[in-house]
Short mmCIF file of C-alpha atoms and ligand atoms in Angstrom, two decimals:
data_model
loop_
_atom_site.label_atom_id
_atom_site.label_comp_id
_atom_site.label_asym_id
_atom_site.label_seq_id
_atom_site.Cartn_x
_atom_site.Cartn_y
_atom_site.Cartn_z
CA MET A 56 67.43 71.47 99.50
CA ALA A 57 66.49 72.20 95.89
CA ASN A 58 69.12 73.61 93.54
CA THR A 59 66.95 76.34 92.12
CA ALA A 60 64.54 79.07 93.22
CA THR A 61 61.48 80.02 91.22
CA ILE A 62 60.10 83.51 90.85
CA GLU A 63 56.64 83.94 89.36
CA ILE A 64 55.77 87.23 87.70
CA ASP A 65 52.43 87.71 85.88
CA GLY A 66 51.95 83.94 85.75
CA LYS A 67 55.37 83.35 84.16
CA ARG A 68 57.87 81.29 86.13
CA PHE A 69 61.58 81.95 86.11
CA GLU A 70 64.13 79.60 87.63
CA PHE A 71 67.38 80.75 89.20
CA PRO A 72 70.24 78.61 90.51
CA LEU A 73 71.07 78.51 94.22
CA VAL A 74 74.67 79.14 95.23
CA LYS A 75 75.91 77.37 98.38
CA GLY A 76 78.84 78.52 100.48
CA SER A 77 81.25 76.28 102.39
CA GLU A 78 79.37 77.08 105.62
CA ASN A 79 76.05 76.14 103.97
CA GLU A 80 74.98 79.70 103.33
CA VAL A 81 72.53 79.80 100.45
CA ALA A 82 72.01 82.57 97.91
CA ILE A 83 69.78 82.90 94.87
CA ASP A 84 71.95 83.70 91.86
CA ILE A 85 69.94 86.43 90.12
CA SER A 86 72.68 87.49 87.73
CA LYS A 87 70.44 86.50 84.78
CA LEU A 88 67.25 88.02 86.27
CA ARG A 89 67.24 91.19 84.21
CA SER A 90 67.99 89.54 80.90
CA SER A 91 65.52 86.66 81.37
CA THR A 92 62.62 88.80 82.67
CA ASN A 93 63.00 91.63 80.21
CA GLY A 94 64.30 94.28 82.61
CA ILE A 95 63.04 93.33 86.07
CA ILE A 96 65.51 93.94 88.86
CA THR A 97 65.58 93.47 92.65
CA ILE A 98 65.66 96.31 95.14
CA ASP A 99 67.38 96.05 98.51
CA PRO A 100 68.34 99.40 100.14
CA GLY A 101 71.36 99.00 102.38
CA PHE A 102 72.00 95.60 100.72
CA LYS A 103 70.61 93.81 103.77
CA ASN A 104 69.76 90.74 101.66
CA THR A 105 72.30 91.07 98.90
CA GLY A 106 75.54 89.15 98.54
CA SER A 107 77.81 91.33 96.43
CA CYS A 108 80.41 88.63 95.83
CA GLU A 109 81.69 85.17 96.70
CA SER A 110 84.62 85.44 99.09
CA ALA A 111 86.99 82.99 100.79
CA ILE A 112 88.46 85.43 103.32
CA THR A 113 86.19 85.97 106.33
CA PHE A 114 83.22 84.05 107.66
CA LEU A 115 80.84 85.47 110.17
CA ASP A 116 77.60 84.22 111.58
CA GLY A 117 75.76 87.08 113.22
CA GLU A 118 73.21 84.86 114.93
CA LYS A 119 75.79 82.58 116.53
CA GLY A 120 78.41 85.29 117.14
CA ILE A 121 81.10 83.57 115.01
CA LEU A 122 83.95 85.41 113.29
CA ARG A 123 86.71 83.54 111.45
CA TYR A 124 89.55 84.73 109.23
CA ARG A 125 90.42 82.09 106.61
CA GLY A 126 88.83 79.45 108.85
CA TYR A 127 90.60 80.40 112.11
CA SER A 128 88.40 81.68 114.93
CA ILE A 129 88.96 85.26 116.06
CA GLU A 130 89.37 83.97 119.62
CA THR A 131 92.30 81.70 118.58
CA LEU A 132 93.97 84.37 116.48
CA ALA A 133 93.67 87.05 119.19
CA GLU A 134 95.31 84.68 121.65
CA LYS A 135 97.97 82.92 119.59
CA VAL A 136 99.35 85.14 116.83
CA ASP A 137 100.28 88.76 116.23
CA PHE A 138 98.82 91.37 113.91
CA LEU A 139 101.33 90.88 111.07
CA GLU A 140 100.69 87.12 111.00
CA VAL A 141 96.97 87.89 110.78
CA ALA A 142 97.66 90.37 107.97
CA TYR A 143 99.62 87.71 106.07
CA LEU A 144 96.88 85.15 106.66
CA LEU A 145 94.13 87.44 105.41
CA ILE A 146 95.98 88.61 102.32
CA PHE A 147 97.74 85.43 101.22
CA GLY A 148 95.38 82.79 102.64
CA GLU A 149 97.70 80.89 105.03
CA LEU A 150 99.47 81.65 108.28
CA PRO A 151 103.12 82.40 107.44
CA THR A 152 105.98 80.02 108.22
CA LYS A 153 108.67 81.45 110.50
CA SER A 154 110.86 82.48 107.56
CA GLN A 155 107.90 83.95 105.60
CA ASN A 156 106.93 85.90 108.70
CA ASP A 157 110.45 87.22 109.32
CA LYS A 158 110.76 88.28 105.69
CA PHE A 159 107.29 89.88 105.73
CA HIS A 160 108.17 91.90 108.82
CA ALA A 161 111.59 92.91 107.46
CA ASP A 162 110.08 93.96 104.11
CA ILE A 163 107.38 96.03 105.84
CA ILE A 164 109.85 97.70 108.17
CA ALA A 165 112.06 98.52 105.17
CA GLU A 166 109.06 100.41 103.72
CA SER A 167 108.20 102.19 106.98
CA HIS A 168 108.98 105.67 105.71
CA VAL A 169 107.25 108.08 103.35
CA ASP A 170 108.58 110.58 100.84
CA GLU A 171 109.68 113.77 102.61
CA ASP A 172 107.38 115.75 100.30
CA ILE A 173 104.41 114.17 102.10
CA LYS A 174 105.35 116.53 104.96
CA LYS A 175 104.50 119.51 102.77
CA ILE A 176 101.02 118.13 102.18
CA LEU A 177 100.63 117.42 105.90
CA ASP A 178 101.79 120.97 106.70
CA ALA A 179 99.04 122.40 104.51
CA PHE A 180 96.30 121.01 106.77
CA PRO A 181 95.05 123.22 109.59
CA LYS A 182 95.46 121.71 113.07
CA THR A 183 91.65 121.58 113.28
CA ALA A 184 91.38 119.14 110.32
CA HIS A 185 89.83 115.79 111.22
CA PRO A 186 92.53 113.07 111.26
CA MET A 187 90.39 110.79 109.05
CA GLY A 188 90.29 113.49 106.36
CA ILE A 189 94.07 113.86 106.65
CA MET A 190 94.60 110.08 106.48
CA SER A 191 92.37 109.64 103.48
CA SER A 192 94.10 112.52 101.65
CA LEU A 193 97.61 111.38 102.52
CA THR A 194 96.86 107.79 101.49
CA SER A 195 95.61 109.11 98.17
CA ALA A 196 98.72 111.33 97.96
CA LEU A 197 100.92 108.22 98.29
CA THR A 198 99.94 107.38 94.70
CA ALA A 199 102.00 110.39 93.60
CA PHE A 200 105.11 108.77 95.04
CA ASN A 201 104.38 105.11 94.26
CA ALA A 202 103.07 103.13 91.30
CA THR A 203 99.49 104.23 90.59
CA SER A 204 98.48 100.74 89.54
CA VAL A 205 99.54 97.28 90.58
CA ASN A 206 99.61 94.20 88.38
CA VAL A 207 97.51 91.82 90.50
CA ASP A 208 98.54 88.85 88.37
CA SER A 209 102.18 89.39 89.35
CA GLU A 210 102.78 87.99 92.84
CA GLU A 211 105.91 90.11 93.16
CA ASP A 212 104.12 93.35 92.22
CA MET A 213 101.28 92.61 94.58
CA TYR A 214 103.63 91.69 97.44
CA LYS A 215 105.56 94.94 97.00
CA SER A 216 102.35 97.00 97.20
CA VAL A 217 101.19 95.09 100.27
CA VAL A 218 104.40 95.71 102.23
CA LYS A 219 104.44 99.34 101.13
CA LEU A 220 100.93 99.99 102.40
CA LEU A 221 101.48 98.11 105.65
CA GLY A 222 104.76 100.00 106.12
CA LYS A 223 103.60 103.48 105.23
CA LEU A 224 100.11 103.77 106.72
CA PRO A 225 101.34 103.64 110.36
CA VAL A 226 103.76 106.48 109.51
CA LEU A 227 100.85 108.54 108.16
CA LEU A 228 98.81 107.73 111.28
CA ALA A 229 101.62 108.75 113.63
CA TRP A 230 102.43 111.92 111.70
CA THR A 231 98.75 112.90 111.63
CA LEU A 232 98.66 112.57 115.42
CA ARG A 233 101.93 114.46 115.91
CA LYS A 234 100.85 117.27 113.61
CA LYS A 235 97.68 117.71 115.67
CA GLN A 236 99.71 117.72 118.88
CA GLY A 237 102.40 120.06 117.55
CA LEU A 238 105.13 117.44 117.99
CA PRO A 239 108.09 117.01 115.62
CA LEU A 240 107.69 114.03 113.31
CA ASP A 241 109.23 110.74 114.40
CA TYR A 242 110.83 108.35 111.91
CA GLY A 243 110.39 105.24 114.03
CA ASP A 244 112.98 102.58 114.73
CA ASN A 245 113.47 99.67 112.33
CA SER A 246 114.72 97.41 115.12
CA LEU A 247 111.28 97.40 116.78
CA GLY A 248 108.27 95.16 116.23
CA TYR A 249 105.42 96.53 114.11
CA VAL A 250 103.19 97.58 117.00
CA GLU A 251 106.12 98.78 119.14
CA ASN A 252 107.30 100.95 116.24
CA LEU A 253 103.80 102.38 115.76
CA LEU A 254 103.58 103.28 119.46
CA LYS A 255 107.01 104.90 119.40
CA MET A 256 106.14 106.92 116.31
CA MET A 257 102.93 108.08 117.99
CA PHE A 258 104.04 108.85 121.52
CA SER A 259 107.81 109.56 121.62
CA LYS A 260 108.77 112.98 122.97
CA PRO A 261 111.62 114.95 121.37
CA ASN A 262 113.54 115.26 124.64
CA SER A 263 113.28 111.78 126.16
CA GLU A 264 113.72 108.15 125.19
CA TYR A 265 110.46 106.31 124.49
CA VAL A 266 109.97 103.39 126.88
CA GLN A 267 107.72 100.58 125.64
CA ASP A 268 104.85 99.44 127.85
CA GLN A 269 104.03 95.78 127.18
CA VAL A 270 100.44 96.32 128.38
CA LEU A 271 99.91 98.87 125.60
CA VAL A 272 101.71 96.73 123.00
CA ASP A 273 99.54 93.69 123.76
CA ALA A 274 96.30 95.67 123.87
CA LEU A 275 96.98 97.47 120.59
CA ASP A 276 98.07 94.25 118.87
CA LYS A 277 94.76 92.66 119.92
CA LEU A 278 92.73 95.66 118.82
CA LEU A 279 94.37 95.63 115.38
CA ILE A 280 93.70 91.88 115.00
CA LEU A 281 90.03 92.25 115.99
CA HIS A 282 89.53 95.00 113.42
CA ALA A 283 91.54 93.36 110.61
CA ASP A 284 88.57 92.20 108.51
CA HIS A 285 84.82 91.95 108.69
CA GLU A 286 83.74 90.72 105.25
CA GLN A 287 81.52 92.99 103.13
CA ASN A 288 80.98 95.95 105.48
CA CYS A 289 80.56 99.53 104.25
CA SER A 290 84.26 100.43 103.89
CA THR A 291 85.29 97.04 102.47
CA SER A 292 82.48 97.15 99.93
CA THR A 293 83.71 100.64 99.07
CA VAL A 294 87.27 99.41 98.57
CA ARG A 295 86.02 96.57 96.34
CA ILE A 296 83.72 98.76 94.30
CA VAL A 297 86.32 101.51 93.77
CA GLY A 298 88.87 98.86 92.82
CA SER A 299 86.36 97.26 90.45
CA SER A 300 86.82 100.25 88.14
CA HIS A 301 90.52 99.23 88.14
CA ALA A 302 91.41 102.30 90.22
CA GLY A 303 94.71 101.65 92.01
CA LEU A 304 95.11 99.96 95.38
CA PHE A 305 96.17 103.14 97.24
CA ALA A 306 93.24 105.11 95.78
CA SER A 307 90.81 102.33 96.72
CA ILE A 308 92.15 102.22 100.29
CA SER A 309 91.82 106.00 100.54
CA ALA A 310 88.13 105.66 99.60
CA GLY A 311 87.77 102.92 102.23
CA ILE A 312 89.15 105.29 104.88
CA SER A 313 86.49 107.88 103.93
CA ALA A 314 83.75 105.25 104.20
CA LEU A 315 85.06 104.13 107.59
CA TRP A 316 84.90 107.71 108.90
CA GLY A 317 81.11 107.76 109.32
CA PRO A 318 79.65 107.46 112.85
CA LEU A 319 77.49 104.48 111.85
CA HIS A 320 80.64 102.57 110.88
CA GLY A 321 84.22 103.08 112.13
CA GLY A 322 83.43 106.55 113.46
CA ALA A 323 81.33 104.86 116.14
CA ASN A 324 84.34 104.48 118.46
CA GLN A 325 84.80 108.27 118.46
CA ALA A 326 81.05 108.78 118.78
CA VAL A 327 80.98 106.47 121.83
CA LEU A 328 83.51 108.56 123.73
CA GLU A 329 81.88 111.84 122.69
CA MET A 330 78.55 110.49 123.90
CA LEU A 331 80.08 109.48 127.25
CA GLU A 332 81.66 112.93 127.60
CA ASP A 333 78.33 114.60 126.81
CA ILE A 334 76.57 112.46 129.43
CA GLN A 335 79.24 113.38 131.98
CA ALA A 336 78.98 117.10 131.16
CA ASP A 337 75.20 116.82 131.58
CA GLY A 338 75.54 115.49 135.14
CA GLY A 339 76.17 111.79 134.43
CA ASP A 340 72.50 110.74 134.45
CA THR A 341 72.67 107.53 132.37
CA LYS A 342 68.95 106.81 132.86
CA LYS A 343 68.07 110.06 131.09
CA TYR A 344 70.12 108.95 128.06
CA MET A 345 68.67 105.46 128.11
CA ALA A 346 65.25 107.07 127.87
CA LYS A 347 66.39 109.29 125.00
CA ALA A 348 67.75 106.26 123.12
CA LYS A 349 64.36 104.54 123.42
CA ASP A 350 62.31 107.61 122.47
CA LYS A 351 61.34 107.28 118.80
CA ASN A 352 60.89 111.07 118.57
CA ASP A 353 64.49 111.61 119.66
CA PRO A 354 67.24 110.97 117.08
CA PHE A 355 69.68 110.01 119.88
CA ARG A 356 71.05 106.46 119.65
CA LEU A 357 73.21 104.73 122.19
CA MET A 358 76.49 104.72 120.31
CA GLY A 359 78.44 101.46 120.49
CA PHE A 360 75.26 99.40 120.78
CA GLY A 361 73.73 97.31 118.03
CA HIS A 362 75.25 95.82 114.93
CA ARG A 363 73.95 95.24 111.44
CA VAL A 364 75.11 91.64 111.46
CA TYR A 365 75.65 90.48 115.06
CA LYS A 366 72.24 89.99 116.59
CA ASN A 367 73.27 87.97 119.67
CA PHE A 368 76.67 89.25 120.63
CA ASP A 369 79.73 90.65 118.91
CA PRO A 370 82.52 88.06 119.47
CA ARG A 371 85.10 90.83 119.16
CA ALA A 372 83.38 92.75 121.95
CA LYS A 373 83.78 89.77 124.31
CA ILE A 374 87.55 89.63 123.71
CA ILE A 375 88.02 93.36 123.86
CA LYS A 376 85.96 93.80 127.02
CA LYS A 377 88.43 91.48 128.77
CA ALA A 378 91.37 93.42 127.32
CA ALA A 379 89.78 96.73 128.39
CA ASP A 380 89.40 95.51 131.99
CA GLN A 381 93.03 94.35 131.93
CA VAL A 382 94.37 97.63 130.52
CA LEU A 383 92.42 99.76 133.00
CA HIS A 384 93.62 97.59 135.86
CA ASP A 385 97.28 97.42 134.76
CA LEU A 386 97.52 101.12 133.99
CA GLY A 387 95.66 101.98 137.18
CA VAL A 388 93.22 104.18 135.29
CA ASN A 389 90.50 105.79 137.34
CA ASP A 390 88.29 107.65 134.91
CA PRO A 391 84.72 108.83 135.67
CA ILE A 392 83.85 108.41 131.98
CA LEU A 393 84.41 104.68 132.38
CA GLU A 394 81.97 104.54 135.27
CA ILE A 395 79.35 106.03 132.95
CA ALA A 396 80.24 103.42 130.31
CA LYS A 397 79.83 100.59 132.81
CA ALA A 398 76.48 101.95 134.02
CA LEU A 399 75.15 102.24 130.44
CA GLU A 400 76.33 98.75 129.59
CA LYS A 401 74.60 97.28 132.65
CA GLU A 402 71.35 99.19 132.13
CA ALA A 403 71.15 98.36 128.42
CA LEU A 404 71.84 94.65 128.97
CA GLU A 405 68.86 94.53 131.39
CA ASP A 406 66.49 96.77 129.46
CA PRO A 407 63.75 95.04 127.39
CA TYR A 408 64.06 97.66 124.59
CA PHE A 409 67.69 96.66 124.00
CA VAL A 410 67.23 92.97 124.83
CA ASP A 411 64.22 92.57 122.48
CA ARG A 412 66.03 94.30 119.61
CA LYS A 413 69.19 92.32 120.30
CA LEU A 414 71.23 95.48 120.81
CA TYR A 415 74.47 94.50 122.56
CA PRO A 416 77.67 96.50 123.05
CA ASN A 417 79.75 96.18 119.88
CA VAL A 418 83.55 96.18 119.51
CA ASP A 419 83.62 99.97 119.28
CA PHE A 420 82.03 100.43 122.67
CA TYR A 421 85.13 98.93 124.32
CA SER A 422 87.82 99.92 121.81
CA GLY A 423 87.18 103.62 122.51
CA ILE A 424 87.62 102.96 126.21
CA ILE A 425 91.02 101.30 125.65
CA TYR A 426 92.20 104.02 123.26
CA ARG A 427 91.28 106.66 125.81
CA ALA A 428 93.16 104.82 128.56
CA MET A 429 96.18 104.62 126.22
CA GLY A 430 96.18 108.41 125.87
CA ILE A 431 95.02 108.48 122.25
CA PRO A 432 92.88 111.56 121.44
CA THR A 433 89.25 110.80 120.65
CA ASP A 434 89.38 112.02 117.06
CA MET A 435 92.23 109.56 116.34
CA PHE A 436 90.21 106.47 117.30
CA THR A 437 88.86 105.81 113.82
CA VAL A 438 92.36 106.23 112.36
CA MET A 439 93.51 103.41 114.65
CA PHE A 440 90.65 101.31 113.28
CA ALA A 441 91.74 102.13 109.71
CA VAL A 442 95.26 100.80 110.28
CA GLY A 443 93.76 97.66 111.81
CA ARG A 444 91.38 97.18 108.87
CA LEU A 445 94.12 97.69 106.28
CA PRO A 446 94.97 93.97 105.77
CA GLY A 447 91.29 93.18 105.25
CA TRP A 448 90.86 95.92 102.67
CA ILE A 449 93.98 94.74 100.81
CA ALA A 450 92.90 91.08 100.94
CA GLN A 451 89.41 91.89 99.67
CA TRP A 452 90.73 94.18 96.92
CA ARG A 453 93.18 91.51 95.76
CA GLU A 454 90.51 88.81 95.78
CA MET A 455 88.11 90.99 93.80
CA ARG A 456 90.75 91.66 91.13
CA LEU A 457 92.02 88.07 90.98
CA ARG A 458 88.46 86.84 90.50
CA LYS A 459 88.15 89.33 87.65
CA GLU A 460 84.92 90.70 89.04
CA PRO A 461 83.07 93.14 86.77
CA ILE A 462 82.81 96.83 87.58
CA GLY A 463 80.32 97.45 90.39
CA ARG A 464 77.33 99.21 88.93
CA PRO A 465 74.01 98.75 90.75
CA ARG A 466 70.66 99.57 89.15
CA GLN A 467 67.82 101.66 90.56
CA VAL A 468 64.07 102.00 90.46
CA TYR A 469 63.47 105.51 89.16
CA THR A 470 60.75 107.40 91.10
CA GLY A 471 61.21 110.94 89.72
CA GLU A 472 59.20 112.94 87.19
CA THR A 473 58.34 111.32 83.91
CA GLU A 474 59.19 113.28 80.75
CA ARG A 475 58.24 116.96 81.07
CA ASN A 476 58.02 119.85 78.67
CA TYR A 477 60.58 122.64 79.08
CA VAL A 478 59.18 125.92 80.46
CA PRO A 479 61.18 129.12 79.70
CA VAL A 480 62.42 130.97 82.81
CA GLU A 481 60.03 133.95 82.40
CA GLU A 482 57.02 131.60 82.41
CA ARG A 483 57.98 129.56 85.54
N1 LIG B 286 70.29 102.90 120.20
C1 LIG B 286 68.94 102.87 120.24
N2 LIG B 286 68.16 102.19 119.39
C2 LIG B 286 68.78 101.47 118.43
C3 LIG B 286 70.17 101.43 118.32
C4 LIG B 286 70.96 102.17 119.24
N3 LIG B 286 72.30 102.17 119.19
N4 LIG B 286 70.53 100.64 117.28
C5 LIG B 286 69.37 100.19 116.75
N5 LIG B 286 68.32 100.70 117.45
C6 LIG B 286 66.90 100.37 117.22
C7 LIG B 286 66.33 101.07 116.02
O1 LIG B 286 65.78 102.32 116.36
C8 LIG B 286 65.31 100.08 115.54
O2 LIG B 286 64.20 100.17 116.39
P1 LIG B 286 62.70 99.87 115.80
O3 LIG B 286 62.73 98.44 115.33
O4 LIG B 286 61.81 100.12 116.97
O5 LIG B 286 62.51 100.86 114.69
C9 LIG B 286 65.95 98.73 115.82
O6 LIG B 286 66.84 98.97 116.94
C10 LIG B 286 66.74 98.16 114.65
O7 LIG B 286 67.67 99.15 114.23
P2 LIG B 286 68.24 99.30 112.73
O8 LIG B 286 68.75 100.69 112.55
O9 LIG B 286 67.19 98.80 111.76
O10 LIG B 286 69.41 98.27 112.76
P3 LIG B 286 70.54 98.20 111.68
O11 LIG B 286 70.98 96.78 111.68
O12 LIG B 286 70.13 98.81 110.40
O13 LIG B 286 71.68 99.17 112.29
C11 LIG B 286 73.55 99.99 113.45
C12 LIG B 286 72.82 98.75 112.91
C13 LIG B 286 73.71 101.04 112.35
C14 LIG B 286 74.94 99.57 113.94
C15 LIG B 286 72.71 100.58 114.63
O14 LIG B 286 72.52 99.61 115.63
C16 LIG B 286 73.33 101.84 115.23
O15 LIG B 286 73.10 102.95 114.71
N6 LIG B 286 74.17 101.68 116.30
C17 LIG B 286 74.88 102.81 116.86
C18 LIG B 286 76.11 103.12 116.03
C19 LIG B 286 77.22 102.10 116.19
O16 LIG B 286 77.55 101.69 117.31
N7 LIG B 286 77.83 101.70 115.05
C20 LIG B 286 78.98 100.77 115.06
C21 LIG B 286 78.68 99.52 114.33
S1 LIG B 286 80.03 98.42 114.53
C22 LIG B 286 81.17 98.87 113.40
O17 LIG B 286 80.94 99.55 112.44
C23 LIG B 286 82.55 98.36 113.62
#
């Protein structure tokens, strides 16, 4: 393949270098386009064709259904390692040795508490507040109690911030849940594993000892791993772009949580369950909703189906579907909502509308089902996703800063009024 691409405008030819990735992905480097063409830019709403950076963290191939963190397949990682090892891998580039892993876990656990004053902020939220709004606010509030900026060139500084975030975010998640459920806050137990501690902080009751259920521990660990990174998605791009202004790590993560909230992104897992509940309340007629999803005059979309990048299958969905079946079986869950989910899945996989458009169930279709079986309220689903995605956000933020990327500042094609004369109010 040639090393350059040529663009011809008004008979003038401009050459631009091609950039090749380690998996043979090719991009046209247009960073000099504007200066060499006297102001011409590209336009690409939704950035469907735009690489915003070079990155060595996550590789995915949407056509082939491949997802790898630092070169390791998601299937291998989900089977062989735990969430904290994946977090270490994503952030620092290599799987940890045994001693690195033990230290990482101990350092995170040592940070698994938040300033008591955070409680006052939590108390100020009404019980009706959406947990994602609470999480985003509390993550931002952490800056008041921790360093507002981190020196990315200092490994020690960066490490300290990483363990703080990984330690404190689960506490915020658990406290957000407990606040909504009117339960006293739980301070966790430093002798437990990361996921075990998170489950205890979420579900312990004030008057009984919390008993761990290995089925839940394994399922949650897997879910967190599957969500840990997904290259330049909406929330990760947000984290990178906020951080590119040299805003602090905690502030950037808080912005990422807000981006994740939307129903077209992380909020899809909540939207899936709400859709299933609506279908059930409406008599459980899945065919009616299939027809609505296909009707171009109806804004209804089948939530949990389709993906911007995966156009054959979502490799995470394959793993999580198996885990969902296991959890439902082991916990003996018999839930009519799940029957509706199964019927929709079957009908969509056989329907030419969905098959032709390559719309397959995505990871959120099944993650919502597992969260529901675990007893997690629907509006907490996206918060679970946020804690899973945390290592990816941190890794991407760190990479962006270490590569000394410039501030993110896209251009636009202006389509508004050209210069107009002012008209005084009495003459308008
Ligand atoms: N139900 C019905 N039709 C759909 C759906 C759906 N879930 N998704 C896409 N389509 C249709 C579109 O109407 C369009 O049809 P057309 O070509 O006849 O106009 C075609 O499929 C392509 O859709 P786009 O919106 O162009 O696809 P895009 O890649 O931009 O969107 C997205 C991907 C946003 C995920 C979309 O499929 C969707 O809205 N899905 C439901 C929400 C969801 O599950 N989001 C979670 C994503 S995974 C994650 O964030 C972890």
